[in-house]
Coordinates of N, CA, C and O in Angstrom, one line a residue:
E1 N -0.8 -89.8 55.2 CA 0.6 -89.9 55.5 C 1.4 -89.3 54.3 O 1.2 -89.8 53.2
L2 N 2.3 -88.4 54.5 CA 3.1 -87.9 53.5 C 4.4 -88.7 53.4 O 5.0 -89.0 54.4
T3 N 4.8 -88.9 52.2 CA 6.1 -89.6 51.9 C 7.0 -88.7 51.1 O 6.5 -88.2 50.0
E4 N 8.1 -88.4 51.6 CA 9.1 -87.5 50.9 C 9.7 -88.3 49.7 O 10.2 -89.4 49.9
I5 N 9.6 -87.7 48.5 CA 10.1 -88.4 47.3 C 11.3 -87.7 46.7 O 12.0 -88.3 45.9
A6 N 11.6 -86.5 47.1 CA 12.8 -85.7 46.7 C 13.0 -84.5 47.6 O 12.1 -84.0 48.2
S7 N 14.3 -84.1 47.6 CA 14.6 -82.8 48.3 C 15.8 -82.2 47.7 O 16.7 -82.9 47.2
Y8 N 15.8 -80.9 47.6 CA 16.9 -80.1 46.9 C 17.2 -78.9 47.7 O 16.3 -78.2 48.2
R9 N 18.4 -78.5 47.8 CA 18.8 -77.2 48.4 C 18.5 -76.2 47.3 O 18.8 -76.4 46.1
C10 N 18.0 -75.0 47.8 CA 17.5 -74.0 46.8 C 17.6 -72.7 47.5 O 16.8 -72.4 48.4
F11 N 18.5 -71.8 47.0 CA 18.6 -70.4 47.6 C 18.7 -70.4 49.1 O 18.2 -69.5 49.8
G12 N 19.4 -71.4 49.7 CA 19.6 -71.4 51.1 C 18.5 -72.2 51.8 O 18.8 -72.7 53.0
G13 N 17.4 -72.4 51.2 CA 16.3 -73.2 51.8 C 16.3 -74.6 51.2 O 17.2 -75.1 50.6
M14 N 15.1 -75.3 51.4 CA 15.0 -76.6 50.9 C 13.7 -76.7 50.1 O 12.6 -76.2 50.6
L15 N 13.7 -77.3 49.0 CA 12.5 -77.6 48.2 C 12.3 -79.1 48.3 O 13.2 -79.9 48.0
R16 N 11.2 -79.5 48.9 CA 10.9 -80.9 49.2 C 9.6 -81.3 48.4 O 8.7 -80.5 48.4
R17 N 9.7 -82.5 47.8 CA 8.5 -83.0 47.1 C 7.9 -84.2 47.9 O 8.7 -85.0 48.5
Y18 N 6.6 -84.3 48.0 CA 6.0 -85.3 48.7 C 4.8 -86.0 47.9 O 4.4 -85.4 46.9
E19 N 4.4 -87.2 48.3 CA 3.2 -87.8 47.7 C 2.4 -88.4 48.9 O 2.9 -88.7 49.9
H20 N 1.1 -88.5 48.6 CA 0.2 -89.1 49.6 C -0.9 -89.7 48.8 O -1.2 -89.4 47.6
I21 N -1.6 -90.7 49.4 CA -2.8 -91.3 48.8 C -4.0 -90.6 49.3 O -4.2 -90.4 50.5
S22 N -4.9 -90.2 48.4 CA -6.1 -89.4 48.8 C -7.3 -90.3 48.7 O -7.8 -90.7 47.7
P23 N -7.8 -90.7 49.9 CA -9.0 -91.5 49.9 C -10.2 -90.8 49.3 O -11.1 -91.4 48.7
V24 N -10.2 -89.5 49.5 CA -11.3 -88.6 49.0 C -11.4 -88.7 47.4 O -12.5 -88.6 46.8
L25 N -10.2 -88.8 46.8 CA -10.1 -88.9 45.3 C -10.0 -90.3 44.9 O -9.4 -90.6 43.8
G26 N -10.6 -91.3 45.6 CA -10.6 -92.7 45.1 C -9.2 -93.3 45.2 O -8.8 -94.1 44.4
D27 N -8.5 -93.0 46.3 CA -7.1 -93.6 46.6 C -6.1 -93.2 45.5 O -5.2 -94.0 45.1
C28 N -6.3 -92.0 44.9 CA -5.4 -91.5 43.9 C -4.1 -91.0 44.6 O -4.1 -90.4 45.6
T29 N -3.0 -91.2 43.9 CA -1.7 -90.7 44.4 C -1.6 -89.2 44.0 O -1.6 -88.9 42.9
M30 N -1.4 -88.4 45.0 CA -1.3 -86.9 44.8 C 0.1 -86.5 45.2 O 0.7 -87.1 46.1
K31 N 0.7 -85.5 44.5 CA 2.0 -84.9 44.8 C 1.9 -83.5 45.1 O 1.0 -82.8 44.6
L32 N 2.8 -83.0 45.9 CA 2.9 -81.6 46.3 C 4.4 -81.3 46.6 O 5.2 -82.2 46.9
S33 N 4.7 -80.0 46.6 CA 6.0 -79.5 46.9 C 5.9 -78.5 48.0 O 4.9 -77.8 48.1
A34 N 7.0 -78.3 48.8 CA 7.0 -77.2 49.8 C 8.5 -76.7 49.8 O 9.4 -77.4 49.8
F35 N 8.5 -75.3 49.6 CA 9.8 -74.6 49.8 C 9.8 -74.2 51.2 O 8.9 -73.5 51.7
I36 N 10.9 -74.5 52.0 CA 11.0 -74.2 53.4 C 12.3 -73.4 53.5 O 13.4 -73.9 53.2
P37 N 12.2 -72.1 53.9 CA 13.4 -71.3 54.0 C 14.3 -71.7 55.1 O 13.9 -72.5 56.0
S38 N 15.6 -71.3 55.1 CA 16.5 -71.7 56.1 C 16.0 -71.1 57.4 O 15.4 -70.0 57.4
A39 N 16.3 -71.7 58.5 CA 15.8 -71.3 59.8 C 16.6 -71.8 61.0 O 17.3 -72.8 60.9
A40 N 16.4 -71.1 62.1 CA 16.9 -71.6 63.4 C 15.9 -72.6 63.9 O 14.7 -72.7 63.4
D41 N 16.3 -73.5 64.8 CA 15.4 -74.5 65.3 C 14.1 -73.9 65.9 O 14.1 -72.9 66.5
N42 N 13.0 -74.5 65.6 CA 11.6 -74.1 66.1 C 11.1 -72.8 65.6 O 10.2 -72.2 66.2
E43 N 11.8 -72.2 64.6 CA 11.3 -70.9 64.1 C 10.1 -71.1 63.2 O 10.0 -72.1 62.5
K44 N 9.1 -70.2 63.3 CA 7.8 -70.4 62.6 C 7.8 -69.3 61.5 O 8.3 -68.2 61.7
F45 N 7.2 -69.6 60.4 CA 7.1 -68.7 59.2 C 5.7 -68.7 58.7 O 4.9 -69.7 58.8
P46 N 5.3 -67.6 58.0 CA 4.0 -67.6 57.3 C 4.1 -68.5 56.1 O 5.2 -68.8 55.6
A47 N 3.0 -69.0 55.5 CA 3.0 -69.8 54.4 C 2.0 -69.3 53.3 O 0.9 -68.7 53.7
V48 N 2.3 -69.6 52.1 CA 1.4 -69.3 51.0 C 1.1 -70.7 50.3 O 2.0 -71.4 50.0
I49 N -0.2 -71.0 50.0 CA -0.5 -72.2 49.3 C -0.9 -71.8 47.8 O -1.7 -71.0 47.6
W50 N -0.1 -72.4 46.9 CA -0.3 -72.1 45.5 C -1.1 -73.3 44.9 O -0.6 -74.4 44.9
L51 N -2.3 -73.0 44.4 CA -3.1 -74.1 43.7 C -2.9 -74.0 42.2 O -3.3 -73.0 41.6
S52 N -2.3 -75.0 41.6 CA -2.1 -74.9 40.2 C -3.4 -75.2 39.4 O -4.3 -75.9 39.9
G53 N -3.4 -74.7 38.2 CA -4.6 -75.0 37.3 C -4.6 -76.4 36.8 O -3.8 -77.2 37.1
L54 N -5.6 -76.6 35.9 CA -5.8 -77.9 35.4 C -4.6 -78.5 34.7 O -4.4 -79.7 34.8
T55 N -3.9 -77.7 33.9 CA -2.8 -78.3 33.2 C -1.4 -78.0 33.8 O -0.4 -78.3 33.2
C56 N -1.4 -77.6 35.1 CA -0.1 -77.4 35.8 C 0.0 -78.3 37.0 O -1.0 -78.9 37.4
N57 N 1.2 -78.3 37.5 CA 1.4 -79.1 38.7 C 2.5 -78.4 39.6 O 3.0 -77.3 39.2
D58 N 2.9 -79.0 40.7 CA 3.9 -78.4 41.5 C 5.2 -78.2 40.8 O 5.9 -77.2 41.1
E59 N 5.6 -79.0 39.9 CA 6.9 -78.9 39.2 C 6.8 -77.7 38.2 O 7.8 -77.0 38.1
N60 N 5.7 -77.4 37.6 CA 5.6 -76.2 36.7 C 5.9 -74.9 37.5 O 6.7 -74.1 37.1
F61 N 5.3 -74.8 38.7 CA 5.5 -73.6 39.5 C 7.0 -73.5 39.9 O 7.7 -72.5 39.8
S62 N 7.6 -74.6 40.3 CA 9.0 -74.7 40.8 C 9.9 -74.3 39.7 O 10.9 -73.6 39.9
Q63 N 9.6 -74.7 38.4 CA 10.6 -74.4 37.3 C 10.4 -73.0 36.7 O 11.3 -72.4 36.2
K64 N 9.2 -72.5 36.8 CA 8.9 -71.2 36.0 C 8.7 -70.0 36.9 O 8.8 -68.9 36.3
A65 N 8.3 -70.1 38.1 CA 7.9 -68.9 38.9 C 9.0 -68.0 39.3 O 8.9 -66.8 39.5
G66 N 10.2 -68.6 39.6 CA 11.3 -67.8 40.1 C 11.0 -67.2 41.5 O 11.5 -66.2 41.8
A67 N 10.3 -67.9 42.3 CA 9.8 -67.4 43.6 C 10.7 -67.8 44.8 O 10.6 -67.1 45.8
F68 N 11.6 -68.7 44.6 CA 12.3 -69.3 45.8 C 13.3 -68.3 46.4 O 13.4 -68.2 47.6
E69 N 13.9 -67.5 45.6 CA 14.9 -66.5 46.1 C 14.2 -65.5 47.0 O 14.6 -65.2 48.1
A70 N 13.0 -65.0 46.5 CA 12.3 -64.0 47.3 C 11.7 -64.7 48.5 O 11.7 -64.1 49.6
A71 N 11.2 -65.9 48.4 CA 10.7 -66.6 49.6 C 11.7 -66.8 50.7 O 11.4 -66.7 51.9
E72 N 13.0 -67.1 50.3 CA 14.0 -67.2 51.2 C 14.3 -65.9 51.9 O 14.4 -65.8 53.2
K73 N 14.3 -64.8 51.2 CA 14.6 -63.5 51.8 C 13.5 -63.1 52.7 O 13.7 -62.5 53.7
L74 N 12.2 -63.4 52.3 CA 11.1 -63.0 53.1 C 10.8 -64.0 54.2 O 9.8 -63.8 55.0
K75 N 11.5 -65.2 54.3 CA 11.2 -66.3 55.2 C 9.8 -66.7 55.1 O 9.0 -66.8 56.1
L76 N 9.4 -67.1 53.9 CA 8.1 -67.5 53.6 C 8.1 -68.9 53.1 O 8.8 -69.3 52.2
I77 N 7.2 -69.7 53.6 CA 7.0 -71.1 53.1 C 6.1 -71.1 51.9 O 5.0 -70.4 52.0
L78 N 6.4 -71.8 50.9 CA 5.6 -71.9 49.7 C 5.1 -73.3 49.6 O 6.0 -74.2 49.5
I79 N 3.8 -73.6 49.5 CA 3.3 -74.9 49.4 C 2.6 -75.0 48.0 O 1.7 -74.2 47.7
M80 N 3.0 -75.9 47.2 CA 2.5 -76.0 45.8 C 1.9 -77.3 45.5 O 2.5 -78.3 45.8

């Protein structure tokens, strides 16, 4: 079960942060973010999953990549 922990307007879309408990990782709390471009109801978009390295997390990508403006223009969901 995903729990939304934050959401922000970003370049016309929404950046949402979630957390969930992973039973596979010993009930560890895991966090992820998703940029969702602006859309009409029921519109579907392609998605890219970004897997951060050992010393990075979803917030590093959000702060440093500068990808959200392009993702909004391309109507691309980014999952980090």
